[in-house]
CSV table of C-alpha atoms in Angstrom, one decimal:
chain,number,residue,atom,x,y,z
E,1,UNK,CA,101.1,72.6,107.6
E,2,UNK,CA,101.9,71.9,103.8
E,3,UNK,CA,98.7,72.5,101.7
E,4,UNK,CA,99.6,71.0,98.3
E,5,UNK,CA,97.0,72.1,95.9
E,6,UNK,CA,96.6,69.8,92.5
E,7,UNK,CA,96.3,71.5,88.8
E,8,UNK,CA,95.7,69.8,85.4
E,9,UNK,CA,95.1,71.2,82.6
E,10,UNK,CA,91.9,73.0,82.5
E,11,UNK,CA,91.1,72.7,85.7
E,12,UNK,CA,88.4,75.2,86.9
E,13,UNK,CA,90.3,78.5,88.2
E,14,UNK,CA,87.8,79.3,90.6
E,15,UNK,CA,87.9,75.3,92.2
E,16,UNK,CA,91.1,76.5,92.9
E,17,UNK,CA,91.4,79.9,94.2
E,18,UNK,CA,88.5,79.9,96.4
E,19,UNK,CA,90.2,77.0,98.9
E,20,UNK,CA,93.6,78.9,98.2
E,21,UNK,CA,92.3,82.2,99.5
E,22,UNK,CA,90.4,80.3,102.4
E,23,UNK,CA,93.3,77.4,103.5
E,24,UNK,CA,96.6,79.7,102.9
E,25,UNK,CA,96.0,81.9,105.4
E,26,UNK,CA,96.2,79.7,107.7
E,27,UNK,CA,98.9,80.2,110.4
E,28,UNK,CA,102.1,78.1,109.4
E,29,UNK,CA,100.6,77.5,106.1
E,30,UNK,CA,102.7,76.3,103.3
E,31,UNK,CA,100.7,76.6,100.2
E,32,UNK,CA,102.2,74.7,97.1
E,33,UNK,CA,100.5,74.6,93.7
E,34,UNK,CA,101.4,71.5,92.0
E,35,UNK,CA,101.3,69.5,88.0
E,36,UNK,CA,102.4,67.0,86.2
E,37,UNK,CA,105.6,69.4,85.6
E,38,UNK,CA,105.7,72.6,86.6
E,39,UNK,CA,105.2,76.0,84.9
E,40,UNK,CA,102.2,77.6,84.0
E,41,UNK,CA,98.7,75.5,84.0
E,42,UNK,CA,95.4,76.4,82.1
E,43,UNK,CA,91.9,77.1,83.1
E,44,UNK,CA,89.0,75.2,80.8
E,45,UNK,CA,88.2,78.4,79.4
E,46,UNK,CA,92.2,79.2,78.4
E,47,UNK,CA,92.1,82.6,79.5
E,48,UNK,CA,94.0,82.0,83.0
E,49,UNK,CA,97.6,80.3,83.7
E,50,UNK,CA,97.9,79.5,87.4
E,51,UNK,CA,101.9,78.5,88.0
E,52,UNK,CA,102.4,75.3,89.7
E,53,UNK,CA,105.3,75.9,91.4
E,54,UNK,CA,106.7,71.7,91.7
E,55,UNK,CA,105.8,69.2,89.9
E,56,UNK,CA,104.0,66.2,91.6
E,57,UNK,CA,107.0,63.8,92.3
E,58,UNK,CA,108.9,67.3,93.8
E,59,UNK,CA,105.9,66.6,96.8
E,60,UNK,CA,105.1,64.2,97.8
E,61,UNK,CA,104.2,64.7,101.2
E,62,UNK,CA,101.1,67.1,102.5
E,63,UNK,CA,99.1,68.1,105.4
E,64,UNK,CA,95.9,68.3,103.2
E,65,UNK,CA,95.6,68.3,100.1
E,66,UNK,CA,93.0,70.1,97.3
E,67,UNK,CA,92.1,68.4,94.3
E,68,UNK,CA,90.0,70.8,91.5
E,69,UNK,CA,87.5,69.7,89.2
E,70,UNK,CA,86.9,71.4,85.7
E,71,UNK,CA,86.8,70.0,82.4
E,72,UNK,CA,89.8,68.1,82.5
E,73,UNK,CA,89.0,66.1,84.9
E,74,UNK,CA,87.6,63.5,82.8
E,75,UNK,CA,91.2,63.3,81.4
E,76,UNK,CA,92.4,61.9,85.0
E,77,UNK,CA,89.9,59.2,85.7
E,78,UNK,CA,92.1,56.2,84.1
E,79,UNK,CA,95.5,54.8,85.7
E,80,UNK,CA,98.7,56.8,85.7
E,81,UNK,CA,101.0,59.1,87.7
E,82,UNK,CA,98.5,61.6,88.6
E,83,UNK,CA,96.4,58.8,91.0
E,84,UNK,CA,99.8,57.2,92.3
E,85,UNK,CA,100.3,60.4,93.8
E,86,UNK,CA,97.0,60.9,95.3
E,87,UNK,CA,97.2,57.7,96.8
E,88,UNK,CA,101.0,58.5,98.2
E,89,UNK,CA,100.4,62.0,99.0
E,90,UNK,CA,96.8,60.5,100.6
E,91,UNK,CA,98.4,57.8,102.3
E,92,UNK,CA,100.3,60.6,105.2
E,93,UNK,CA,97.2,63.2,104.8
E,94,UNK,CA,95.0,64.6,107.4
E,95,UNK,CA,92.2,65.5,104.8
E,96,UNK,CA,92.0,64.8,101.3
E,97,UNK,CA,89.8,67.5,100.3
E,98,UNK,CA,87.9,68.0,96.9
E,99,UNK,CA,86.0,70.6,95.2
E,100,UNK,CA,83.2,70.3,91.9
E,101,UNK,CA,84.4,67.2,89.8
E,102,UNK,CA,87.9,66.7,91.7
E,103,UNK,CA,86.0,64.6,93.7
E,104,UNK,CA,85.6,61.9,90.7
E,105,UNK,CA,89.2,62.1,90.1
E,106,UNK,CA,89.6,60.8,93.8
E,107,UNK,CA,87.2,58.6,93.4
E,108,UNK,CA,88.9,57.2,90.4
E,109,UNK,CA,92.2,56.6,92.3
E,110,UNK,CA,90.3,54.5,94.8
E,111,UNK,CA,90.2,56.7,97.5
E,112,UNK,CA,86.9,57.2,98.6
E,113,UNK,CA,84.8,53.7,97.6
E,114,UNK,CA,82.1,53.1,100.4
E,115,UNK,CA,82.5,56.7,101.4
E,116,UNK,CA,80.0,59.6,101.6
E,117,UNK,CA,81.1,62.1,98.7
E,118,UNK,CA,79.7,65.2,96.7
E,119,UNK,CA,80.4,67.0,93.4
E,120,UNK,CA,78.9,69.2,90.7
E,121,UNK,CA,75.5,69.4,90.5
E,122,UNK,CA,75.0,68.1,87.1
E,123,UNK,CA,77.8,65.0,87.8
E,124,UNK,CA,76.6,63.9,91.0
E,125,UNK,CA,75.8,60.6,89.0
E,126,UNK,CA,79.1,59.9,87.8
E,127,UNK,CA,80.2,59.0,92.0
E,128,UNK,CA,77.6,55.9,92.3
E,129,UNK,CA,80.5,54.1,89.7
E,130,UNK,CA,83.2,54.1,91.4
E,131,UNK,CA,81.8,53.0,94.2
E,132,UNK,CA,81.1,56.4,96.2
E,133,UNK,CA,77.8,57.5,98.2
E,134,UNK,CA,76.5,60.3,96.4
E,135,UNK,CA,75.7,63.2,98.6
E,136,UNK,CA,73.6,66.0,97.4
E,137,UNK,CA,74.8,69.2,100.6
E,138,UNK,CA,76.9,71.8,99.6
E,139,UNK,CA,80.1,70.1,101.5
E,140,UNK,CA,80.0,66.7,102.5
E,141,UNK,CA,83.0,65.4,105.1
E,142,UNK,CA,83.5,61.6,105.5
E,143,UNK,CA,86.5,61.1,107.9
E,144,UNK,CA,89.3,63.2,106.7
E,145,UNK,CA,87.8,63.6,103.1
E,146,UNK,CA,86.2,66.5,102.3
E,147,UNK,CA,84.1,67.1,99.3
E,148,UNK,CA,82.5,70.4,98.2
E,149,UNK,CA,80.0,70.5,95.3
E,150,UNK,CA,80.0,73.0,92.3
E,151,UNK,CA,83.3,75.8,91.7
E,152,UNK,CA,81.9,78.4,94.7
E,153,UNK,CA,81.6,75.6,97.0
E,154,UNK,CA,84.8,74.9,97.6
E,155,UNK,CA,84.8,78.7,99.8
E,156,UNK,CA,82.5,77.3,102.1
E,157,UNK,CA,83.9,73.7,102.6
E,158,UNK,CA,87.8,75.7,102.8
E,159,UNK,CA,85.7,78.4,105.7
E,160,UNK,CA,84.7,75.0,107.6
E,161,UNK,CA,88.0,73.1,107.1
E,162,UNK,CA,89.6,76.3,108.5
E,163,UNK,CA,87.2,76.4,111.3
E,164,UNK,CA,88.0,72.7,112.2
E,165,UNK,CA,92.2,72.9,111.9
E,166,UNK,CA,92.3,76.6,113.4
E,167,UNK,CA,88.9,77.4,115.1
E,168,UNK,CA,85.8,79.3,114.7
E,169,UNK,CA,87.8,82.8,115.8
E,170,UNK,CA,90.1,81.6,113.0
E,171,UNK,CA,88.2,80.8,110.6
E,172,UNK,CA,85.3,83.7,111.0
E,173,UNK,CA,88.2,86.7,110.7
E,174,UNK,CA,89.2,84.8,107.1
E,175,UNK,CA,85.5,85.0,106.1
E,176,UNK,CA,85.7,88.9,107.7
E,177,UNK,CA,88.6,89.2,105.8
E,178,UNK,CA,87.6,88.4,102.5
E,179,UNK,CA,84.1,89.7,103.3
E,180,UNK,CA,82.0,86.8,102.4
E,181,UNK,CA,78.9,87.9,103.4
E,182,UNK,CA,77.2,86.5,99.9
E,183,UNK,CA,74.8,88.8,98.0
E,184,UNK,CA,73.8,86.8,94.7
E,185,UNK,CA,71.9,88.9,92.5
E,186,UNK,CA,69.6,85.7,91.4
E,187,UNK,CA,68.7,83.1,92.8
E,188,UNK,CA,69.4,80.5,90.5
E,189,UNK,CA,72.8,78.5,92.2
E,190,UNK,CA,71.1,75.6,93.0
E,191,UNK,CA,68.5,73.4,89.9
E,192,UNK,CA,66.7,73.8,92.9
E,193,UNK,CA,65.8,77.2,92.9
E,194,UNK,CA,67.2,78.3,89.8
E,195,UNK,CA,64.4,78.4,86.9
E,196,UNK,CA,63.9,75.2,84.7
E,197,UNK,CA,64.8,77.4,81.4
E,198,UNK,CA,68.4,77.9,83.6
E,199,UNK,CA,69.0,74.3,84.3
E,200,UNK,CA,67.6,73.2,80.7
E,201,UNK,CA,70.0,75.9,79.1
E,202,UNK,CA,72.9,75.0,80.8
E,203,UNK,CA,72.5,70.7,80.6
E,204,UNK,CA,72.1,70.9,77.2
E,205,UNK,CA,75.8,73.1,76.5
E,206,UNK,CA,77.3,72.3,79.1
E,207,UNK,CA,80.9,70.7,80.0
E,208,UNK,CA,78.7,69.5,82.9
E,209,UNK,CA,75.6,67.5,81.1
E,210,UNK,CA,75.7,63.8,81.7
O,1,UNK,CA,83.9,91.9,74.1
O,2,UNK,CA,87.3,92.1,75.9
O,3,UNK,CA,87.8,91.7,79.3
O,4,UNK,CA,91.1,92.8,80.7
O,5,UNK,CA,92.1,92.3,84.2
O,6,UNK,CA,94.8,94.3,85.7
O,7,UNK,CA,97.5,92.2,87.9
O,8,UNK,CA,100.5,93.8,89.9
O,9,UNK,CA,102.8,92.0,93.3
O,10,UNK,CA,101.1,91.1,95.3
O,11,UNK,CA,96.9,91.2,94.4
O,12,UNK,CA,94.7,89.3,96.1
O,13,UNK,CA,93.5,86.2,94.0
O,14,UNK,CA,90.2,86.0,94.7
O,15,UNK,CA,89.8,88.8,93.7
O,16,UNK,CA,90.7,88.3,90.1
O,17,UNK,CA,89.7,84.7,89.8
O,18,UNK,CA,85.6,85.8,91.3
O,19,UNK,CA,85.4,87.9,88.4
O,20,UNK,CA,86.8,85.9,85.8
O,21,UNK,CA,85.3,82.8,86.5
O,22,UNK,CA,82.2,84.8,86.0
O,23,UNK,CA,83.3,87.5,82.8
O,24,UNK,CA,85.0,84.7,80.7
O,25,UNK,CA,82.2,83.1,80.1
O,26,UNK,CA,80.0,85.8,78.6
O,27,UNK,CA,79.5,84.9,74.9
O,28,UNK,CA,82.5,86.0,72.7
O,29,UNK,CA,84.8,87.0,75.3
O,30,UNK,CA,88.3,87.7,74.6
O,31,UNK,CA,89.6,87.8,78.3
O,32,UNK,CA,93.1,88.8,79.0
O,33,UNK,CA,95.4,89.4,82.1
O,34,UNK,CA,97.6,91.8,82.0
O,35,UNK,CA,100.2,93.3,84.3
O,36,UNK,CA,103.0,96.0,83.5
O,37,UNK,CA,105.3,93.0,82.4
O,38,UNK,CA,104.1,90.0,81.1
O,39,UNK,CA,104.7,86.5,82.8
O,40,UNK,CA,104.1,85.6,86.9
O,41,UNK,CA,102.7,87.6,89.0
O,42,UNK,CA,102.4,86.8,92.9
O,43,UNK,CA,99.5,87.0,95.2
O,44,UNK,CA,99.6,89.1,98.7
O,45,UNK,CA,100.6,85.8,100.5
O,46,UNK,CA,103.6,84.9,97.9
O,47,UNK,CA,102.1,80.8,97.1
O,48,UNK,CA,99.9,81.8,94.2
O,49,UNK,CA,101.7,83.4,90.9
O,50,UNK,CA,98.6,84.1,87.7
O,51,UNK,CA,100.5,84.3,84.3
O,52,UNK,CA,99.4,88.1,82.7
O,53,UNK,CA,99.6,87.0,79.0
O,54,UNK,CA,100.6,90.6,78.0
O,55,UNK,CA,101.8,93.9,78.9
O,56,UNK,CA,99.8,96.9,79.5
O,57,UNK,CA,101.5,98.5,76.5
O,58,UNK,CA,100.3,95.5,74.7
O,59,UNK,CA,96.6,96.1,75.4
O,60,UNK,CA,95.3,99.1,75.5
O,61,UNK,CA,91.9,99.4,75.1
O,62,UNK,CA,89.2,97.4,76.4
O,63,UNK,CA,85.2,97.0,76.4
O,64,UNK,CA,85.4,95.8,80.6
O,65,UNK,CA,88.5,96.6,82.1
O,66,UNK,CA,88.6,94.8,85.9
O,67,UNK,CA,91.1,96.1,88.6
O,68,UNK,CA,91.5,93.9,91.7
O,69,UNK,CA,92.7,95.0,95.5
O,70,UNK,CA,95.6,93.4,97.8
O,71,UNK,CA,98.0,94.7,99.9
O,72,UNK,CA,99.7,95.6,96.9
O,73,UNK,CA,97.2,98.3,96.0
O,74,UNK,CA,99.3,100.7,98.3
O,75,UNK,CA,102.3,100.9,96.1
O,76,UNK,CA,100.3,102.3,92.7
O,77,UNK,CA,98.6,104.9,94.6
O,78,UNK,CA,101.0,107.5,93.3
O,79,UNK,CA,101.6,108.9,89.5
O,80,UNK,CA,103.2,106.7,87.1
O,81,UNK,CA,102.2,104.5,84.0
O,82,UNK,CA,99.4,101.6,86.0
O,83,UNK,CA,97.9,105.0,86.1
O,84,UNK,CA,98.0,106.5,82.5
O,85,UNK,CA,97.1,103.4,81.4
O,86,UNK,CA,94.1,103.1,83.5
O,87,UNK,CA,93.1,106.4,82.2
O,88,UNK,CA,93.5,105.4,78.4
O,89,UNK,CA,91.8,102.1,78.8
O,90,UNK,CA,89.0,103.6,80.2
O,91,UNK,CA,88.6,106.8,77.7
O,92,UNK,CA,87.6,103.5,75.6
O,93,UNK,CA,85.6,101.4,77.8
O,94,UNK,CA,82.2,100.1,78.7
O,95,UNK,CA,83.0,99.1,82.0
O,96,UNK,CA,85.6,100.0,84.6
O,97,UNK,CA,84.9,97.9,87.6
O,98,UNK,CA,86.7,97.3,90.4
O,99,UNK,CA,86.5,94.7,93.1
O,100,UNK,CA,88.0,95.6,97.1
O,101,UNK,CA,90.9,98.0,97.2
O,102,UNK,CA,91.0,98.2,93.8
O,103,UNK,CA,88.9,101.0,93.3
O,104,UNK,CA,91.4,103.0,95.4
O,105,UNK,CA,93.9,103.0,92.7
O,106,UNK,CA,90.9,103.7,90.0
O,107,UNK,CA,90.5,106.5,92.6
O,108,UNK,CA,93.8,107.6,92.8
O,109,UNK,CA,94.2,107.5,89.3
O,110,UNK,CA,91.4,110.8,89.0
O,111,UNK,CA,88.3,107.8,87.6
O,112,UNK,CA,86.1,107.9,90.5
O,113,UNK,CA,86.0,111.4,91.1
O,114,UNK,CA,82.3,112.7,92.6
O,115,UNK,CA,81.4,109.3,92.0
O,116,UNK,CA,79.5,106.5,94.6
O,117,UNK,CA,81.6,103.5,95.3
O,118,UNK,CA,82.9,100.6,97.5
O,119,UNK,CA,85.8,98.7,98.7
O,120,UNK,CA,87.0,96.7,101.3
O,121,UNK,CA,84.8,97.6,104.4
O,122,UNK,CA,88.2,98.3,106.2
O,123,UNK,CA,89.5,100.4,103.7
O,124,UNK,CA,86.2,102.4,103.2
O,125,UNK,CA,87.5,105.8,105.1
O,126,UNK,CA,90.1,106.1,102.1
O,127,UNK,CA,87.6,106.1,99.8
O,128,UNK,CA,87.0,110.1,100.6
O,129,UNK,CA,90.3,111.5,100.8
O,130,UNK,CA,89.9,111.3,96.7
O,131,UNK,CA,86.8,112.4,95.8
O,132,UNK,CA,84.9,109.7,96.1
O,133,UNK,CA,81.3,109.1,97.6
O,134,UNK,CA,81.8,106.2,99.7
O,135,UNK,CA,78.6,103.8,100.0
O,136,UNK,CA,78.8,101.0,102.0
O,137,UNK,CA,76.9,98.1,99.7
O,138,UNK,CA,78.0,95.2,98.1
O,139,UNK,CA,77.9,96.2,94.8
O,140,UNK,CA,78.1,100.1,94.0
O,141,UNK,CA,77.4,101.4,90.5
O,142,UNK,CA,77.7,104.6,89.5
O,143,UNK,CA,77.6,104.8,85.0
O,144,UNK,CA,80.1,103.0,83.7
O,145,UNK,CA,82.0,102.4,87.1
O,146,UNK,CA,81.2,99.6,88.9
O,147,UNK,CA,82.8,98.5,92.2
O,148,UNK,CA,82.4,95.6,94.7
O,149,UNK,CA,83.2,95.2,98.1
O,150,UNK,CA,85.8,93.1,99.5
O,151,UNK,CA,87.6,90.1,97.6
O,152,UNK,CA,84.5,87.6,97.4
O,153,UNK,CA,82.0,90.5,96.5
O,154,UNK,CA,83.7,90.6,93.2
O,155,UNK,CA,82.0,87.2,92.0
O,156,UNK,CA,78.5,89.5,92.8
O,157,UNK,CA,79.2,92.0,91.3
O,158,UNK,CA,80.2,89.9,87.9
O,159,UNK,CA,77.2,88.1,87.8
O,160,UNK,CA,75.4,91.3,88.4
O,161,UNK,CA,77.5,92.7,84.9
O,162,UNK,CA,76.8,89.6,83.4
O,163,UNK,CA,73.6,90.0,83.6
O,164,UNK,CA,73.6,93.8,82.1
O,165,UNK,CA,76.0,92.4,79.3
O,166,UNK,CA,73.6,89.5,78.3
O,167,UNK,CA,70.9,89.1,80.0
O,168,UNK,CA,69.5,87.3,82.8
O,169,UNK,CA,69.2,84.1,81.5
O,170,UNK,CA,72.6,84.0,80.1
O,171,UNK,CA,73.8,85.6,84.3
O,172,UNK,CA,72.1,83.1,86.3
O,173,UNK,CA,73.1,79.7,83.8
O,174,UNK,CA,76.7,81.5,85.0
O,175,UNK,CA,76.1,81.1,88.5
O,176,UNK,CA,74.2,77.7,88.3
O,177,UNK,CA,77.5,76.2,86.3
O,178,UNK,CA,79.3,77.8,89.4
O,179,UNK,CA,77.0,76.2,92.1
O,180,UNK,CA,76.8,79.8,93.2
O,181,UNK,CA,74.3,78.6,96.0
O,182,UNK,CA,76.5,79.8,98.9
O,183,UNK,CA,76.3,78.3,102.5
O,184,UNK,CA,78.8,80.0,104.8
O,185,UNK,CA,79.8,78.1,107.7
O,186,UNK,CA,79.2,81.1,109.9
O,187,UNK,CA,78.3,84.4,109.6
O,188,UNK,CA,81.2,86.7,110.0
O,189,UNK,CA,81.4,88.1,106.4
O,190,UNK,CA,80.6,91.6,107.7
O,191,UNK,CA,81.9,93.8,110.6
O,192,UNK,CA,77.8,94.3,111.5
O,193,UNK,CA,77.2,90.6,111.6
O,194,UNK,CA,81.4,89.4,112.6
O,195,UNK,CA,81.3,88.6,116.5
O,196,UNK,CA,83.3,92.0,117.6
O,197,UNK,CA,86.0,90.1,118.7
O,198,UNK,CA,86.7,88.5,115.2
O,199,UNK,CA,86.3,92.7,113.6
O,200,UNK,CA,88.9,93.8,116.4
O,201,UNK,CA,91.2,90.7,115.8
O,202,UNK,CA,91.3,91.3,111.8
O,203,UNK,CA,91.8,95.2,112.3
O,204,UNK,CA,94.3,95.1,115.0
O,205,UNK,CA,96.5,92.2,112.5
O,206,UNK,CA,95.1,93.4,109.5
O,207,UNK,CA,96.7,94.3,105.9
O,208,UNK,CA,92.7,96.3,105.7
O,209,UNK,CA,93.6,98.7,109.5
O,210,UNK,CA,93.4,102.1,108.4
């Protein structure tokens, strides 16, 4: 199966590499990173470049298309070639998935109208503006559309998707291969568990602030 | 502070991008990806290229140096420019850290002799061959040397390190920013929790098999 991951300027690195690490290990997977123009695409911090190996125009079909988030998402909310490309690949995809604010781009392209989806916790309010039913869960599936919450949630989403595609045994083998037995040193990964001053600090300084 | 992440052919993508996503957000961080030669470096699957923005020779000092793992580690176990470079940057670093089988490279370069360290669960036996005390924990700290277990453990390691460098409040803010509230869909992330057939499947087909 062909897995196409879309890059754009100022995406968040882990949004891409979490799902990549899992989905690229599916048997027979051909994983291709694409962007409007081929070549290096820089993340939100500017410190990391990932290579887009093809342009959007070169890859017009995908079994699974993955849209990451990141501050660059804000530049992709209007009509244009990215929306056109997303509608085209979505028309033939088996799975159209997002991580973090990637769901906002899918929503702006008109692909999630009336559907349930999630996004980064701090961007949740924006989903409804695009006719999406916001759901505060780590991974939300509605038909072939699967959305993950913020950044690291793409790993959980991809493992679940790998299980749907190739079975639980395979997905568990990937989980063990990447030793995904998380032990966060803090309990601050959700606004419900993080100390209030952490939530406040993040919202004040954040790219995610609404 | 300058954070230098070393790439090599056939590294594992998440080994790099997990720590990158956390450490590059440290206040004043200058994060640089390096490799023997600058330019794109491909991961173990071949499907992903990360850009090395400088050569090893161009970046001879680091406050923190991060060495990922991956099947390409096997080609870095003998003497050569990578070991020389690692010894040089380590001589001035505040932190020398590894993810997955990256600790084997540090060990082979002579930097972990007599120290406690961890690696990917399936490679654990190799640490002792290099005079390292193997420890089956997710993150192991011994002085300025911090090692993480397989692949995804680099996220946990980096959050802990961020807390050590910048304080708990900052590290928690990063954790909330990347919404790291993991919910793996399976309990298969450790050989102790994974079904035996999953452990067997991974060891049979695995790059990690000893």
